[in-house]
Amino acid sequence: YVIGNGWGDATAAGWLLSIVSIGAIVGGLIYEPLLKAAKKWFNALSIFLFAIAFALFIVAGNLILLGIGCVFGGLGSGMILPYWLGETAKKCTPDQAATAFGFVTGGINIGAILAPVFQAVMSAIFGKSDLLFLSKIFTVCLIICLILAIVKRNTYKEAA
């Protein structure tokens, strides 16, 4: 995508992937204070950051916008994983936590493995395989997840 659009070479593309990782580190570092500030909106906030990232990928006309999208994607990633693990810990006993964490991280990795399959299926269905088209599909999926997170947040009742 970077090379095909003439925005840079393989090194530039590699730097963008590094920016995602740096964003994830920052997201992890700001997780606790942001969780305290956002409270029940935290999950929706993390998904929103992912949606911004992919929306920027769609409209990016240069390497800088793509890089900003990578920052947002990394932030969302660095924030949502500890959140999901924290929510998992609340729903199990301490003895079950290690296994539960394994299932959460295993599920994330299964998603990473199946992502290319999903891309291939979407490409076969719609006859397009370019990154821009796939980013549009993923953005729609994220918006649906965001709506569901907001609905869940507004209908959630704390257990007594």
CSV table of C-alpha atoms in Angstrom, one decimal:
chain,number,residue,atom,x,y,z
A,1,TYR,CA,0.0,0.0,0.0
A,2,VAL,CA,2.8,2.4,1.0
A,3,ILE,CA,5.0,1.4,-2.0
A,4,GLY,CA,2.1,1.1,-4.4
A,5,ASN,CA,0.9,4.7,-3.7
A,6,GLY,CA,4.5,6.0,-4.0
A,7,TRP,CA,4.6,7.2,-0.4
A,8,GLY,CA,7.8,5.4,0.5
A,9,ASP,CA,9.7,2.1,0.3
A,10,ALA,CA,9.7,-1.1,2.4
A,11,THR,CA,11.6,0.8,5.1
A,12,ALA,CA,8.8,3.4,5.4
A,13,ALA,CA,6.2,0.6,5.6
A,14,GLY,CA,8.3,-1.1,8.3
A,15,TRP,CA,8.4,2.2,10.3
A,16,LEU,CA,4.6,2.4,10.2
A,17,LEU,CA,4.4,-1.1,11.8
A,18,SER,CA,6.8,0.2,14.4
A,19,ILE,CA,4.6,3.2,15.0
A,20,VAL,CA,1.7,0.8,15.7
A,21,SER,CA,3.8,-1.0,18.3
A,22,ILE,CA,4.9,2.3,19.9
A,23,GLY,CA,1.2,3.4,20.1
A,24,ALA,CA,0.4,0.1,21.8
A,25,ILE,CA,3.2,0.7,24.4
A,26,VAL,CA,1.8,4.2,25.1
A,27,GLY,CA,-1.7,2.8,25.2
A,28,GLY,CA,-0.6,0.3,27.9
A,29,LEU,CA,1.2,3.0,29.8
A,30,ILE,CA,-1.9,5.3,30.0
A,31,TYR,CA,-4.3,2.4,30.5
A,32,GLU,CA,-4.8,2.8,34.3
A,33,PRO,CA,-5.4,6.6,34.4
A,34,LEU,CA,-7.6,6.5,31.3
A,35,LEU,CA,-9.6,3.6,32.7
A,36,LYS,CA,-10.3,5.6,35.8
A,37,ALA,CA,-11.4,8.6,33.8
A,38,ALA,CA,-13.4,6.8,31.2
A,39,LYS,CA,-14.9,4.1,33.5
A,40,LYS,CA,-17.6,2.1,31.7
A,41,TRP,CA,-16.9,4.0,28.4
A,42,PHE,CA,-13.4,2.5,28.2
A,43,ASN,CA,-14.2,-0.4,25.9
A,44,ALA,CA,-16.1,2.0,23.5
A,45,LEU,CA,-13.2,4.4,23.7
A,46,SER,CA,-10.7,1.7,22.7
A,47,ILE,CA,-12.9,0.6,19.8
A,48,PHE,CA,-13.4,4.2,18.7
A,49,LEU,CA,-9.6,4.6,18.5
A,50,PHE,CA,-9.5,1.6,16.2
A,51,ALA,CA,-12.3,3.0,14.1
A,52,ILE,CA,-10.4,6.3,13.8
A,53,ALA,CA,-7.3,4.5,12.7
A,54,PHE,CA,-9.0,2.6,9.9
A,55,ALA,CA,-10.9,5.7,8.8
A,56,LEU,CA,-7.6,7.5,8.5
A,57,PHE,CA,-6.2,4.5,6.5
A,58,ILE,CA,-9.2,5.0,4.1
A,59,VAL,CA,-8.7,8.8,3.6
A,60,ALA,CA,-5.0,8.9,3.9
A,61,GLY,CA,-3.4,10.6,1.0
A,62,ASN,CA,0.1,10.5,2.4
A,63,LEU,CA,2.4,8.8,4.8
A,64,ILE,CA,1.8,11.3,7.6
A,65,LEU,CA,-2.0,10.5,7.8
A,66,LEU,CA,-1.2,6.8,7.5
A,67,GLY,CA,1.3,7.2,10.4
A,68,ILE,CA,-1.4,9.1,12.5
A,69,GLY,CA,-3.8,6.2,11.8
A,70,CYS,CA,-1.1,3.8,13.0
A,71,VAL,CA,-0.7,5.7,16.3
A,72,PHE,CA,-4.5,5.5,16.9
A,73,GLY,CA,-4.5,1.8,16.0
A,74,GLY,CA,-1.7,1.2,18.4
A,75,LEU,CA,-3.3,3.2,21.2
A,76,GLY,CA,-6.5,1.2,20.8
A,77,SER,CA,-4.6,-2.1,20.8
A,78,GLY,CA,-2.5,-1.2,23.9
A,79,MET,CA,-5.6,-0.1,25.8
A,80,ILE,CA,-8.1,-2.9,24.9
A,81,LEU,CA,-6.0,-5.9,25.8
A,82,PRO,CA,-5.4,-5.0,29.4
A,83,TYR,CA,-9.0,-4.0,29.7
A,84,TRP,CA,-10.3,-7.3,28.4
A,85,LEU,CA,-7.9,-9.2,30.7
A,86,GLY,CA,-9.1,-7.0,33.6
A,87,GLU,CA,-12.8,-7.8,32.8
A,88,THR,CA,-11.9,-11.5,32.4
A,89,ALA,CA,-10.3,-11.4,35.9
A,90,LYS,CA,-13.5,-10.0,37.4
A,91,LYS,CA,-15.5,-12.9,36.0
A,92,CYS,CA,-13.5,-15.8,37.3
A,93,THR,CA,-11.8,-17.0,40.5
A,94,PRO,CA,-8.1,-16.4,41.0
A,95,ASP,CA,-7.5,-20.1,40.3
A,96,GLN,CA,-9.3,-19.8,36.9
A,97,ALA,CA,-7.5,-16.5,35.9
A,98,ALA,CA,-4.5,-18.0,34.2
A,99,THR,CA,-6.6,-20.3,32.1
A,100,ALA,CA,-9.1,-17.5,31.3
A,101,PHE,CA,-6.2,-15.2,30.3
A,102,GLY,CA,-5.0,-18.0,28.0
A,103,PHE,CA,-8.3,-18.2,26.3
A,104,VAL,CA,-8.5,-14.4,25.8
A,105,THR,CA,-5.0,-14.2,24.3
A,106,GLY,CA,-5.6,-17.4,22.4
A,107,GLY,CA,-8.8,-16.0,20.9
A,108,ILE,CA,-6.9,-12.8,19.9
A,109,ASN,CA,-4.2,-14.9,18.2
A,110,ILE,CA,-6.9,-17.1,16.5
A,111,GLY,CA,-8.3,-13.8,15.1
A,112,ALA,CA,-4.9,-12.8,13.8
A,113,ILE,CA,-4.6,-16.2,12.1
A,114,LEU,CA,-8.0,-16.0,10.6
A,115,ALA,CA,-7.7,-12.4,9.4
A,116,PRO,CA,-6.2,-13.4,6.1
A,117,VAL,CA,-8.9,-16.0,5.6
A,118,PHE,CA,-11.5,-13.3,6.3
A,119,GLN,CA,-9.7,-11.0,3.8
A,120,ALA,CA,-9.8,-13.7,1.2
A,121,VAL,CA,-13.5,-14.4,1.7
A,122,MET,CA,-14.3,-10.7,1.5
A,123,SER,CA,-12.2,-10.4,-1.6
A,124,ALA,CA,-13.9,-13.4,-3.2
A,125,ILE,CA,-17.4,-12.1,-2.3
A,126,PHE,CA,-16.8,-8.5,-3.5
A,127,GLY,CA,-14.2,-9.1,-6.2
A,128,LYS,CA,-11.8,-6.6,-4.6
A,129,SER,CA,-8.6,-7.4,-2.6
A,130,ASP,CA,-7.0,-4.0,-2.2
A,131,LEU,CA,-6.1,-2.8,1.3
A,132,LEU,CA,-8.4,0.3,1.0
A,133,PHE,CA,-11.4,-1.9,0.3
A,134,LEU,CA,-10.6,-4.2,3.2
A,135,SER,CA,-10.1,-1.2,5.5
A,136,LYS,CA,-13.6,0.0,4.6
A,137,ILE,CA,-15.0,-3.4,5.6
A,138,PHE,CA,-13.1,-3.4,8.8
A,139,THR,CA,-14.2,0.1,9.6
A,140,VAL,CA,-17.8,-0.8,9.2
A,141,CYS,CA,-17.2,-3.8,11.5
A,142,LEU,CA,-15.6,-1.5,14.1
A,143,ILE,CA,-18.5,0.9,13.9
A,144,ILE,CA,-20.9,-2.0,14.6
A,145,CYS,CA,-18.8,-3.1,17.5
A,146,LEU,CA,-18.7,0.5,18.8
A,147,ILE,CA,-22.5,0.8,18.6
A,148,LEU,CA,-22.8,-2.6,20.5
A,149,ALA,CA,-20.3,-1.4,23.1
A,150,ILE,CA,-22.3,1.8,23.7
A,151,VAL,CA,-25.6,-0.1,23.8
A,152,LYS,CA,-24.1,-2.6,26.3
A,153,ARG,CA,-22.7,0.2,28.4
A,154,ASN,CA,-26.1,1.9,28.5
A,155,THR,CA,-27.9,-1.3,29.4
A,156,TYR,CA,-25.3,-2.8,31.8
A,157,LYS,CA,-26.5,-3.3,35.4
A,158,GLU,CA,-23.9,-3.8,38.1
A,159,ALA,CA,-24.4,-7.2,39.9
A,160,ALA,CA,-25.6,-6.6,43.5
